[in-house]
Coordinates of C-alpha atoms and ligand atoms in Angstrom, one line a residue:
Chain O
N1 CA 92.2 146.3 58.0
L2 CA 92.8 142.6 57.2
T3 CA 92.4 141.3 60.7
D4 CA 89.0 143.0 61.0
K5 CA 87.9 141.6 57.7
L6 CA 88.8 138.1 58.7
Q7 CA 87.2 138.4 62.0
T8 CA 83.9 139.4 60.3
I9 CA 84.1 136.4 58.0
F10 CA 84.7 134.0 60.9
K11 CA 82.6 135.6 63.7
N12 CA 79.3 134.7 62.2
L13 CA 80.1 131.1 62.6
R14 CA 81.6 131.1 66.1
G15 CA 78.3 130.3 67.7
Q16 CA 77.8 127.3 65.5
G17 CA 81.3 126.0 66.5
V18 CA 82.2 124.7 63.0
I19 CA 84.3 126.5 60.5
S20 CA 83.9 125.2 57.0
E21 CA 86.6 125.1 54.3
S22 CA 84.6 127.6 52.3
N23 CA 84.9 130.1 55.2
I24 CA 88.6 129.6 55.1
K25 CA 88.6 130.1 51.3
E26 CA 86.8 133.3 51.8
G27 CA 89.4 134.4 54.3
L28 CA 92.2 133.5 51.9
R29 CA 90.5 135.6 49.2
E30 CA 90.8 138.6 51.5
I31 CA 94.4 137.8 52.1
Q32 CA 95.0 137.5 48.4
L33 CA 93.4 140.9 47.8
A34 CA 95.5 142.5 50.6
L35 CA 98.7 141.1 49.1
L36 CA 97.9 142.3 45.6
E37 CA 96.9 145.7 46.9
A38 CA 100.3 145.7 48.6
D39 CA 102.0 145.2 45.2
V40 CA 103.2 141.6 45.8
N41 CA 103.6 139.9 42.5
Y42 CA 100.5 138.1 41.1
R43 CA 102.2 134.7 40.7
I44 CA 104.0 134.9 44.0
V45 CA 100.7 135.6 45.7
K46 CA 99.1 132.6 44.0
E47 CA 101.9 130.3 45.2
F48 CA 101.8 131.9 48.6
I49 CA 98.0 131.4 49.0
E50 CA 98.3 127.8 48.0
S51 CA 100.9 127.1 50.6
V52 CA 98.8 128.9 53.3
T53 CA 95.7 127.0 52.2
Q54 CA 97.5 123.7 52.9
E55 CA 98.3 124.8 56.4
A56 CA 95.0 126.5 57.1
I57 CA 92.7 123.7 55.9
G58 CA 95.0 121.0 57.5
Q59 CA 93.1 121.4 60.8
K60 CA 95.1 124.3 62.1
V61 CA 92.5 127.0 61.4
L62 CA 89.5 124.6 61.4
N63 CA 90.1 123.6 65.0
S64 CA 91.1 126.9 66.3
I65 CA 89.1 128.8 68.9
T66 CA 90.2 132.0 67.3
P67 CA 90.3 131.2 63.6
S68 CA 90.9 134.7 62.2
Q69 CA 93.8 135.2 64.5
K70 CA 95.2 131.8 63.6
L71 CA 94.9 132.5 59.9
V72 CA 96.6 135.9 60.2
K73 CA 99.4 134.3 62.3
I74 CA 100.0 131.6 59.6
V75 CA 100.2 134.3 56.9
N76 CA 102.4 136.6 59.0
D77 CA 104.8 133.9 59.9
K78 CA 105.0 132.7 56.3
L79 CA 105.7 136.3 55.1
I80 CA 108.5 136.7 57.7
E81 CA 110.0 133.4 56.5
L82 CA 109.7 134.6 52.9
L83 CA 111.5 137.8 53.8
G84 CA 114.4 136.0 55.2
Q85 CA 113.4 135.4 58.8
N86 CA 116.1 137.6 60.4
A87 CA 118.0 140.8 59.8
S88 CA 121.0 140.2 57.5
P89 CA 124.2 142.1 58.0
L90 CA 126.7 143.4 55.4
N91 CA 129.3 140.8 54.5
L92 CA 132.4 142.7 55.3
S93 CA 136.0 141.6 55.7
S94 CA 138.1 142.9 58.6
T95 CA 141.4 142.5 56.8
Q96 CA 140.9 143.6 53.2
L97 CA 139.5 146.6 51.5
N98 CA 135.7 146.2 51.3
I99 CA 134.2 147.5 48.1
I100 CA 130.4 148.0 48.0
M101 CA 128.7 148.8 44.7
L102 CA 125.2 150.3 44.6
V103 CA 123.1 149.6 41.5
G104 CA 119.5 149.9 40.4
L105 CA 117.0 151.7 38.2
Q106 CA 116.8 155.4 37.6
G107 CA 115.7 157.5 40.6
S108 CA 115.6 154.6 43.1
G109 CA 117.8 156.5 45.6
K110 CA 121.3 155.1 45.0
T111 CA 123.3 158.3 45.4
T112 CA 121.5 159.3 48.5
T113 CA 121.8 155.8 49.9
C114 CA 125.6 155.8 49.2
S115 CA 125.9 158.7 51.6
K116 CA 123.6 157.2 54.2
L117 CA 125.5 153.9 54.1
A118 CA 128.8 155.9 54.4
K119 CA 127.4 157.6 57.5
F120 CA 126.1 154.3 58.9
L121 CA 129.5 152.5 58.5
H122 CA 131.5 155.5 59.6
N123 CA 129.5 155.6 62.8
K124 CA 130.5 151.9 63.2
G125 CA 134.2 152.9 63.0
K126 CA 134.9 152.3 59.4
S127 CA 137.0 154.6 57.3
I128 CA 135.2 155.5 54.1
L129 CA 135.9 156.6 50.5
L130 CA 132.9 157.4 48.3
A131 CA 133.2 157.1 44.5
G132 CA 130.9 158.7 42.0
T133 CA 130.9 156.9 38.7
D134 CA 127.8 158.5 37.2
T135 CA 129.1 160.5 34.3
Q136 CA 125.8 160.7 32.5
R137 CA 123.2 162.3 34.8
P138 CA 123.6 166.1 35.0
A139 CA 125.3 167.0 38.3
A140 CA 125.4 163.4 39.6
R141 CA 129.0 163.7 40.7
E142 CA 128.4 167.1 42.3
Q143 CA 125.5 165.5 44.2
L144 CA 127.7 162.9 45.7
Q145 CA 130.5 165.5 46.4
F146 CA 128.0 167.7 48.2
L147 CA 126.7 164.7 50.3
G148 CA 130.3 163.5 51.1
K149 CA 131.3 167.0 52.1
N150 CA 128.4 167.3 54.5
L151 CA 129.5 164.1 56.2
G152 CA 133.2 165.1 56.2
L153 CA 134.0 162.0 54.1
P154 CA 136.2 161.9 51.0
V155 CA 134.7 161.6 47.5
I156 CA 136.4 160.7 44.3
T157 CA 134.8 161.4 41.0
E158 CA 137.8 161.8 38.6
G159 CA 138.1 159.6 35.5
E160 CA 137.4 159.3 31.8
N161 CA 134.5 157.0 32.2
P162 CA 132.7 155.0 34.9
L163 CA 135.2 152.1 34.9
D164 CA 138.1 154.5 34.9
I165 CA 136.7 156.3 38.0
A166 CA 136.0 153.0 39.7
L167 CA 139.6 151.8 39.1
N168 CA 140.9 155.2 40.3
S169 CA 138.8 154.9 43.5
V170 CA 140.3 151.5 44.2
K171 CA 143.8 152.8 43.8
K172 CA 143.0 155.8 46.0
A173 CA 141.3 153.6 48.7
N174 CA 144.3 151.4 48.9
S175 CA 146.9 154.2 48.9
S176 CA 145.0 156.1 51.6
G177 CA 144.5 153.1 53.8
V178 CA 140.7 153.4 53.8
D179 CA 138.9 150.1 54.7
T180 CA 135.6 150.7 52.9
L181 CA 134.9 152.0 49.4
I182 CA 131.3 152.8 48.4
I183 CA 130.7 153.1 44.7
D184 CA 127.7 155.0 43.3
T185 CA 126.6 154.0 39.8
Q186 CA 124.4 155.5 37.1
G187 CA 120.7 154.5 37.2
R188 CA 119.9 152.1 34.3
L189 CA 117.2 149.9 32.9
H190 CA 117.7 146.1 33.4
I191 CA 116.8 145.8 29.7
N192 CA 119.7 148.0 28.6
D193 CA 122.2 145.4 27.6
E194 CA 125.0 147.9 27.1
L195 CA 124.7 149.5 30.5
M196 CA 124.1 146.2 32.3
D197 CA 127.3 144.9 30.6
E198 CA 129.1 148.1 31.8
L199 CA 128.2 147.1 35.4
L200 CA 129.4 143.5 34.8
K201 CA 132.8 144.8 33.5
M202 CA 133.1 147.1 36.6
K203 CA 132.4 144.1 38.8
E204 CA 135.0 142.0 37.1
A205 CA 137.5 144.7 37.3
I206 CA 137.2 145.5 41.0
S207 CA 135.7 142.4 42.6
P208 CA 133.3 144.1 45.1
K209 CA 132.5 142.4 48.4
E210 CA 128.9 143.5 48.1
I211 CA 126.7 144.5 45.1
L212 CA 123.6 146.1 46.7
F213 CA 120.5 146.4 44.5
V214 CA 118.8 149.7 45.5
A215 CA 115.0 149.4 44.9
D216 CA 112.2 151.8 45.4
A217 CA 109.7 150.3 47.9
M218 CA 106.8 151.6 45.8
T219 CA 107.7 149.4 42.8
G220 CA 104.8 147.5 41.5
Q221 CA 104.4 144.2 39.7
D222 CA 107.5 144.8 37.6
A223 CA 109.7 144.3 40.7
V224 CA 110.1 140.6 39.8
N225 CA 111.4 141.4 36.3
I226 CA 113.8 144.1 37.4
A227 CA 115.3 142.2 40.4
K228 CA 115.6 138.9 38.4
S229 CA 117.4 140.7 35.6
F230 CA 119.8 142.5 37.8
N231 CA 120.6 139.3 39.6
E232 CA 120.9 137.1 36.5
K233 CA 123.0 139.6 34.5
L234 CA 125.1 141.0 37.3
G235 CA 124.7 139.1 40.5
I236 CA 123.6 141.0 43.6
T237 CA 124.5 140.2 47.2
G238 CA 122.0 142.4 49.0
V239 CA 119.0 144.7 48.6
I240 CA 118.3 148.1 50.0
L241 CA 114.6 149.1 49.9
T242 CA 114.2 152.9 49.8
K243 CA 111.4 155.4 50.5
L244 CA 109.6 153.3 53.1
D245 CA 108.8 156.5 54.9
T246 CA 105.8 156.8 52.5
D247 CA 102.5 155.0 52.8
T248 CA 103.5 152.4 50.3
R249 CA 102.9 148.9 51.6
G250 CA 106.2 147.6 50.2
G251 CA 105.1 144.2 48.7
A252 CA 107.8 144.6 46.1
A253 CA 110.1 143.4 48.9
I254 CA 108.5 139.9 48.8
S255 CA 108.8 139.8 45.0
I256 CA 112.4 140.8 45.1
R257 CA 113.4 138.4 47.9
K258 CA 111.5 135.5 46.4
V259 CA 112.8 135.8 42.9
T260 CA 116.5 136.4 43.8
G261 CA 116.9 134.7 47.2
V262 CA 119.1 137.6 48.1
P263 CA 118.6 139.3 51.6
I264 CA 117.2 142.7 52.1
K265 CA 119.8 144.4 54.3
F266 CA 118.6 148.0 54.8
I267 CA 115.7 150.2 54.3
G268 CA 115.6 153.9 53.5
M269 CA 113.3 155.9 55.7
G270 CA 113.8 159.5 54.5
E271 CA 116.1 161.8 52.6
K272 CA 118.5 162.6 55.4
G273 CA 121.8 160.9 56.2
E274 CA 120.5 159.2 59.3
D275 CA 117.5 157.7 57.5
L276 CA 118.9 154.3 56.9
E277 CA 117.8 151.4 59.1
I278 CA 118.6 147.7 59.3
F279 CA 115.9 145.6 57.7
Y280 CA 113.8 143.5 60.0
P281 CA 111.4 141.0 58.3
E282 CA 108.7 141.0 60.9
R283 CA 108.2 144.8 60.6
L284 CA 107.7 144.7 56.9
A285 CA 105.5 141.6 57.1
S286 CA 102.9 143.4 59.2
R287 CA 103.2 146.5 57.0
I288 CA 102.5 144.5 53.9
L289 CA 99.5 142.9 55.5
G290 CA 98.2 146.3 56.3
Chain I
L1 CA 89.9 136.0 42.7
F2 CA 86.4 136.7 41.3
K3 CA 83.2 134.6 41.0
K4 CA 84.0 132.3 38.1
E5 CA 82.1 130.0 35.7
T6 CA 83.9 126.9 34.8
E7 CA 83.8 127.4 31.0
G8 CA 87.2 128.2 29.5
E9 CA 88.5 129.6 32.8
N10 CA 92.1 129.6 31.6
L11 CA 91.5 132.6 29.3
W12 CA 89.9 134.5 32.2
D13 CA 92.8 133.6 34.5
E14 CA 95.2 134.7 31.8
L15 CA 93.4 138.0 31.4
E16 CA 93.3 138.6 35.2
Q17 CA 97.1 137.9 35.4
I18 CA 97.8 140.3 32.5
L19 CA 95.8 143.1 34.0
I20 CA 97.1 142.7 37.6
E21 CA 100.7 142.4 36.4
A22 CA 100.2 145.6 34.4
D23 CA 99.6 147.3 37.8
M24 CA 95.9 147.9 37.0
G25 CA 95.0 147.0 40.5
V26 CA 92.4 144.7 42.0
G27 CA 89.4 147.1 41.7
V28 CA 89.8 148.0 38.0
T29 CA 90.7 144.5 37.0
K30 CA 87.5 143.1 38.7
D31 CA 85.3 145.8 37.1
V32 CA 86.8 145.4 33.7
L33 CA 86.5 141.6 33.7
E34 CA 83.0 141.6 35.1
N35 CA 81.9 144.0 32.3
L36 CA 83.7 141.9 29.8
R37 CA 81.9 138.7 30.8
K38 CA 78.6 140.4 30.3
H39 CA 79.5 141.3 26.7
V40 CA 81.4 138.3 25.5
R41 CA 79.4 135.4 26.9
M42 CA 78.5 134.2 23.4
I43 CA 81.9 134.8 21.9
A44 CA 84.4 132.1 22.0
D45 CA 87.2 133.7 19.9
K46 CA 90.2 134.8 21.9
E47 CA 90.9 137.5 19.3
E48 CA 87.4 139.0 19.8
I49 CA 87.7 138.8 23.6
L50 CA 90.9 140.8 23.5
N51 CA 89.4 143.4 21.2
S52 CA 86.4 143.7 23.6
L53 CA 88.8 144.0 26.5
E54 CA 90.7 146.8 24.8
K55 CA 87.4 148.6 24.1
E56 CA 86.4 148.1 27.7
L57 CA 89.7 149.6 29.0
L58 CA 89.5 152.5 26.6
G59 CA 86.1 153.3 27.9
N60 CA 87.7 154.3 31.2
F61 CA 89.8 157.0 29.7
L62 CA 88.8 160.6 29.4
H63 CA 87.8 161.7 25.9
D64 CA 89.7 165.0 25.7
G65 CA 91.6 167.6 27.6
R66 CA 95.1 166.2 26.9
S67 CA 96.7 169.3 25.6
L68 CA 98.8 171.5 27.9
N69 CA 96.8 174.4 29.4
S70 CA 98.1 177.7 28.1
S71 CA 97.0 181.3 28.3
T72 CA 95.7 183.9 25.9
T73 CA 97.5 186.4 28.1
P74 CA 100.9 184.8 28.8
P75 CA 102.8 183.9 30.8
A76 CA 101.2 180.6 31.7
V77 CA 102.7 178.9 34.7
V78 CA 103.2 175.2 34.9
L79 CA 104.0 173.7 38.3
M80 CA 105.8 170.3 38.2
L81 CA 105.4 168.1 41.3
G82 CA 105.6 164.6 42.6
V83 CA 107.3 162.2 45.0
N84 CA 111.1 161.6 45.1
G85 CA 113.0 160.4 42.0
V86 CA 110.0 160.1 39.6
G87 CA 111.6 162.4 36.9
K88 CA 110.3 165.9 37.6
T89 CA 113.5 167.7 36.8
L90 CA 114.2 165.8 33.5
T91 CA 110.5 166.2 32.6
T92 CA 110.6 169.9 33.2
S93 CA 113.5 170.1 30.7
K94 CA 111.7 167.9 28.2
L95 CA 108.6 170.0 28.3
A96 CA 110.6 173.2 28.0
Y97 CA 112.5 171.7 25.0
K98 CA 109.2 170.6 23.3
L99 CA 107.5 174.0 23.8
K100 CA 110.6 175.9 22.7
K101 CA 110.8 173.8 19.5
E102 CA 107.2 174.7 18.9
G103 CA 108.1 178.4 19.1
S104 CA 107.3 179.4 22.6
K105 CA 109.5 181.5 24.9
I106 CA 110.3 179.6 28.0
L107 CA 111.6 180.4 31.5
L108 CA 112.5 177.8 34.1
A109 CA 112.5 178.0 37.9
A110 CA 114.7 175.9 40.1
S111 CA 112.6 175.8 43.3
D112 CA 114.2 172.6 44.7
T113 CA 116.5 174.4 47.2
F114 CA 116.8 171.4 49.4
R115 CA 118.3 168.3 47.6
A116 CA 122.0 168.1 46.9
A117 CA 122.9 169.6 43.4
A118 CA 119.3 169.9 42.4
I119 CA 119.8 173.5 41.2
E120 CA 122.9 172.5 39.3
Q121 CA 121.1 169.6 37.7
L122 CA 118.4 171.8 36.2
G123 CA 121.0 174.5 35.5
I124 CA 122.9 172.1 33.2
L125 CA 119.7 171.0 31.5
S126 CA 118.5 174.6 31.0
K127 CA 121.9 175.5 29.4
K128 CA 121.6 172.5 27.2
I129 CA 118.3 173.7 25.8
E130 CA 119.3 177.3 25.9
V131 CA 116.5 178.5 28.2
D132 CA 116.9 180.9 31.1
M133 CA 116.5 179.7 34.6
I134 CA 115.6 181.6 37.8
K135 CA 117.4 180.3 40.9
H136 CA 118.3 181.4 44.4
S137 CA 121.0 179.9 46.6
Y138 CA 120.9 176.5 48.2
G139 CA 118.5 176.5 51.2
A140 CA 116.5 179.5 50.1
D141 CA 112.7 179.5 50.5
P142 CA 111.1 177.7 47.5
A143 CA 108.2 180.1 47.6
A144 CA 110.5 183.0 47.3
V145 CA 112.1 181.5 44.2
C146 CA 108.7 181.0 42.7
Y147 CA 107.7 184.5 43.5
D148 CA 110.8 185.9 41.7
A149 CA 110.2 183.5 38.8
V150 CA 106.6 184.7 38.1
E151 CA 107.7 188.3 38.4
A152 CA 110.5 187.6 35.9
A153 CA 108.2 185.6 33.6
K154 CA 105.8 188.6 33.5
A155 CA 108.5 191.1 33.0
R156 CA 110.2 189.2 30.2
G157 CA 106.9 188.3 28.5
V158 CA 107.6 184.6 28.2
D159 CA 104.9 182.2 27.1
F160 CA 105.5 179.6 29.7
L161 CA 107.2 179.5 33.1
I162 CA 107.8 175.9 34.2
I163 CA 108.6 175.5 37.9
D164 CA 110.5 172.4 39.0
T165 CA 109.8 171.5 42.7
A166 CA 111.6 169.2 45.2
G167 CA 110.5 165.6 45.4
R168 CA 108.5 164.9 48.6
S169 CA 106.6 162.2 50.3
H170 CA 102.9 163.0 49.8
I171 CA 102.3 162.0 53.4
D172 CA 104.8 164.6 54.8
K173 CA 102.5 167.3 56.1
N174 CA 105.2 170.0 56.2
L175 CA 106.4 169.4 52.6
M176 CA 102.8 169.4 51.3
E177 CA 102.3 172.6 53.2
S178 CA 105.3 174.0 51.5
L179 CA 103.8 173.2 48.1
K180 CA 100.5 174.9 49.1
K181 CA 102.5 178.0 50.0
I182 CA 104.1 178.0 46.6
R183 CA 100.6 177.9 45.0
R184 CA 99.3 180.6 47.3
V185 CA 102.2 182.9 46.5
I186 CA 101.7 182.5 42.7
D187 CA 97.9 182.8 42.9
S188 CA 98.0 185.9 45.1
R189 CA 100.7 187.7 43.1
F190 CA 99.2 186.9 39.7
P191 CA 95.7 185.4 40.0
G192 CA 95.0 183.0 37.1
M193 CA 98.6 182.8 35.9
L194 CA 98.9 179.2 37.2
K195 CA 97.5 177.2 34.4
E196 CA 98.8 173.7 34.8
I197 CA 99.7 171.6 37.9
L198 CA 101.4 168.5 36.5
L199 CA 101.8 165.5 38.8
V200 CA 104.7 163.3 37.7
L201 CA 104.3 159.6 38.3
D202 CA 106.8 156.8 37.7
A203 CA 105.6 153.9 35.6
T204 CA 107.3 151.4 37.8
T205 CA 105.3 152.5 40.8
G206 CA 102.5 150.1 41.9
Q207 CA 99.3 150.9 43.7
N208 CA 100.9 153.7 45.7
A209 CA 100.6 155.9 42.6
L210 CA 96.8 156.1 43.2
S211 CA 97.4 157.2 46.8
Q212 CA 99.9 159.8 45.6
A213 CA 97.5 161.1 43.0
K214 CA 94.6 161.4 45.5
T215 CA 96.8 163.2 48.0
F216 CA 98.2 165.7 45.6
V217 CA 94.7 166.3 44.1
D218 CA 93.2 166.9 47.6
S219 CA 96.0 169.2 48.8
L220 CA 96.9 171.1 45.6
G221 CA 94.7 170.3 42.8
V222 CA 96.2 168.6 39.8
T223 CA 95.3 169.4 36.2
G224 CA 97.4 166.8 34.4
I225 CA 99.7 163.8 34.8
V226 CA 103.0 162.9 33.3
M227 CA 103.9 159.2 33.5
T228 CA 107.7 158.6 33.1
K229 CA 109.9 155.6 32.5
L230 CA 107.5 153.8 30.2
D231 CA 110.6 152.7 28.3
G232 CA 111.1 150.1 31.1
T233 CA 109.1 146.9 31.4
A234 CA 106.5 148.3 33.7
K235 CA 103.1 148.9 32.0
G236 CA 101.8 151.8 34.2
G237 CA 98.3 150.3 34.3
I238 CA 97.6 152.4 37.4
I239 CA 96.7 155.3 35.1
V240 CA 93.4 153.5 34.2
A241 CA 92.3 153.8 37.9
I242 CA 93.6 157.4 38.0
E243 CA 91.6 158.5 35.0
K244 CA 88.6 156.5 35.9
E245 CA 88.4 157.5 39.6
L246 CA 90.0 160.9 39.7
K247 CA 89.1 162.1 36.2
I248 CA 92.5 163.7 35.6
P249 CA 94.0 163.4 32.2
I250 CA 97.4 161.8 31.5
K251 CA 98.9 164.5 29.3
F252 CA 102.4 163.3 28.6
I253 CA 104.6 160.3 28.9
G254 CA 108.4 160.0 29.3
T255 CA 110.0 157.2 27.3
G256 CA 113.7 157.7 28.0
E257 CA 116.5 159.9 29.3
N258 CA 116.9 162.1 26.2
L259 CA 115.1 165.4 25.8
E260 CA 113.2 164.0 22.8
D261 CA 111.8 161.0 24.8
F262 CA 108.6 162.8 25.6
E263 CA 105.2 162.2 23.9
V264 CA 101.6 163.3 24.2
F265 CA 99.7 160.5 25.8
D266 CA 97.5 158.4 23.5
P267 CA 95.1 156.1 25.3
K268 CA 94.8 153.7 22.2
V269 CA 98.5 153.2 21.9
F270 CA 98.7 152.7 25.7
V271 CA 96.0 150.1 25.8
S272 CA 97.3 148.1 22.9
S273 CA 100.8 148.1 24.5
L274 CA 99.4 146.3 27.5
F275 CA 99.0 143.2 25.4
E276 CA 102.3 143.2 23.7
Ligands
GTP301 N1 111.4 160.0 51.0 C1 112.5 159.4 50.7 N2 113.2 159.9 49.7 C2 114.4 159.3 49.3 C3 114.8 158.1 50.0 N3 116.0 157.8 49.4 C4 116.3 158.6 48.4 N4 115.3 159.6 48.4 C5 115.1 160.7 47.5 O1 114.8 160.1 46.2 C6 115.3 161.0 45.2 C7 116.2 160.3 44.3 O2 117.4 159.9 45.0 P1 118.8 159.8 44.2 O3 119.8 159.4 45.3 O4 119.1 160.9 43.4 O5 118.5 158.5 43.3 P2 119.4 157.8 42.3 O6 119.1 156.3 42.3 O7 120.8 158.1 42.6 O8 119.0 158.4 40.9 P3 119.7 158.2 39.5 O9 121.2 158.4 39.8 O10 119.1 159.2 38.7 O11 119.4 156.8 39.1 C8 116.0 162.2 45.9 O12 115.0 163.2 46.0 C9 116.3 161.6 47.3 O13 116.3 162.6 48.3 C10 114.1 157.6 51.1 O14 114.4 156.6 51.8 N5 112.9 158.3 51.4
GTP302 N1 114.5 155.6 31.5 C1 114.0 156.7 31.9 N2 114.6 157.4 32.9 C2 114.0 158.6 33.3 C3 112.8 159.1 32.7 N3 112.5 160.3 33.3 C4 113.5 160.5 34.2 N4 114.4 159.5 34.2 C5 115.6 159.3 35.1 O1 115.1 159.2 36.4 C6 116.1 159.8 37.3 C7 115.4 160.8 38.1 O2 115.1 161.9 37.4 P1 114.9 163.4 38.0 O3 114.5 164.3 36.9 O4 116.1 163.7 38.7 O5 113.8 163.1 39.0 P2 113.1 164.0 40.1 O6 111.7 163.7 40.2 O7 113.4 165.5 39.7 O8 113.9 163.6 41.4 P3 114.0 164.4 42.8 O9 114.0 165.9 42.4 O10 115.2 163.9 43.5 O11 112.7 164.1 43.5 C8 117.2 160.3 36.4 O12 118.2 159.3 36.3 C9 116.5 160.5 35.0 O13 117.4 160.5 34.0 C10 112.2 158.3 31.6 O14 111.2 158.6 31.1 N5 112.8 157.1 31.3
MG303 MG1 122.3 158.9 41.4
MG304 MG1 114.3 167.0 40.8

């Protein structure tokens, strides 16, 4: 792994007592490779390595008794900082109806995550209504109905079109006294102007408290383009990274956070209702470093 | 990243960025650029370098074997597998639609008995293309669905049986075992009927696609790959590493959510799209 590789680079010089800048550069090359292999975006990696170089060469690593450990610590701390430093909770009101919209590319896990989020918040004492606005994908609304039924939570899917269903769900939430409305939307490409505009219209009509971008943790270099687009065209307030129960390193998280400045709030760790966890930067940082 | 000369480094940096950002991966990018440097040392023209680069990339692709495996004694069984959400169910329908248009008799099997509304989803698609579908109830044993499906395919004399399977994490031992059981059941009932094991990969996936491919190859055997969602902005460059290292042909690509958005993979078109 990365720590071993760095130790090999530095241990040959330990006896001589002096670490040169070129040794550090070699170590940084290993870190660059590790981050690229973890799917962190190329340009973000370049910027990151430059900022780490400043710190590493500026005496911190040169004078350290354990240079490889020092270098890894600098990188690890910088990654944690990049990922937002701390866990970030949902921004919910205790007095008004909280509307949470889930958006993202096709197949990223939105529908499943809606039900996981519903279970998570229900366990915290919230009263939930789920809304299925995907009128395009075959059996999308049935999928959410099934999931809601399993949780014993109400699901609304009636309406002429996505916006209509969303408006119906707000009416229903208000009339039934529910405090949290979770809205599932159709998967769409960030470059489909018509569908991105549909989301914007939905946002303007219902003023959600949170718009959560649901992204697949195995997304590669394109993560920056996708996240940037969703944020610029729609505006997102949080990110949920799914499918981290695989062996994917999850470097897309860095790309997404860096390019949007928006916090990652949850991670998906499996297909079941309980497989939703609060996001902790330090855990993902060590995973990305491998 | 790599050992560099100081001459015109900007172009090489630019090329490195293009290849990495296309999800080619560090290994392939390094090999390709090192080989390219050997060939283009005397050439200064950017146009010529790009042409050489395209040639270099094309050299990593297989030369043939991109058509769907079929049978002289139908039915031929096609098994569709892959991780969660990559497009297996829609691709199953697209392949069925294409084969039916070409005159084949098709039968589908809905062996995803686990995910909410999975059977319904394929059911709607099969009705749309007017193809029969074998299904059991929710929660049934996927291998039992497949067993019934191959029996039905044989009895009805169809040309192709396409089996849609549940998405799964390739590192989930139990779920991979469940796939192996499906394969065993088909192979033991009708040896040789399973002609094609298609791994579906999502073009937006990064380096993990290679790990997925390796794992499915090792556990099941894979005869072809379908890469979906190439209508997005992701380039899908990981397939260069997959063809190069695993020698498995990319047979089809998905380019949208309509049934017609399905093409036979062409390496030349793919490579030139990397530089658009
Ligand atoms: N392993 C794993 N699978 C997940 C996770 N989250 C969702 N899935 C699976 O990913 C697949 C896609 O999930 P969906 O909820 O249908 O995704 P979606 O974003 O709603 O898809 P579209 O509506 O078509 O855009 C399903 O098989 C889910 O069970 C996760 O955290 N881990
Ligand atoms: N844009 C685009 N979307 C696609 C493509 N292929 C599939 N999709 C979409 O991706 C999402 C997931 O497709 P599915 O066919 O349900 O994927 P799956 O692999 O069967 O998912 P699970 O069974 O849950 O693992 C759906 O919204 C599809 O419409 C493609 O080539 N392009
Ligand atoms: Mg959905
Ligand atoms: Mg499916």
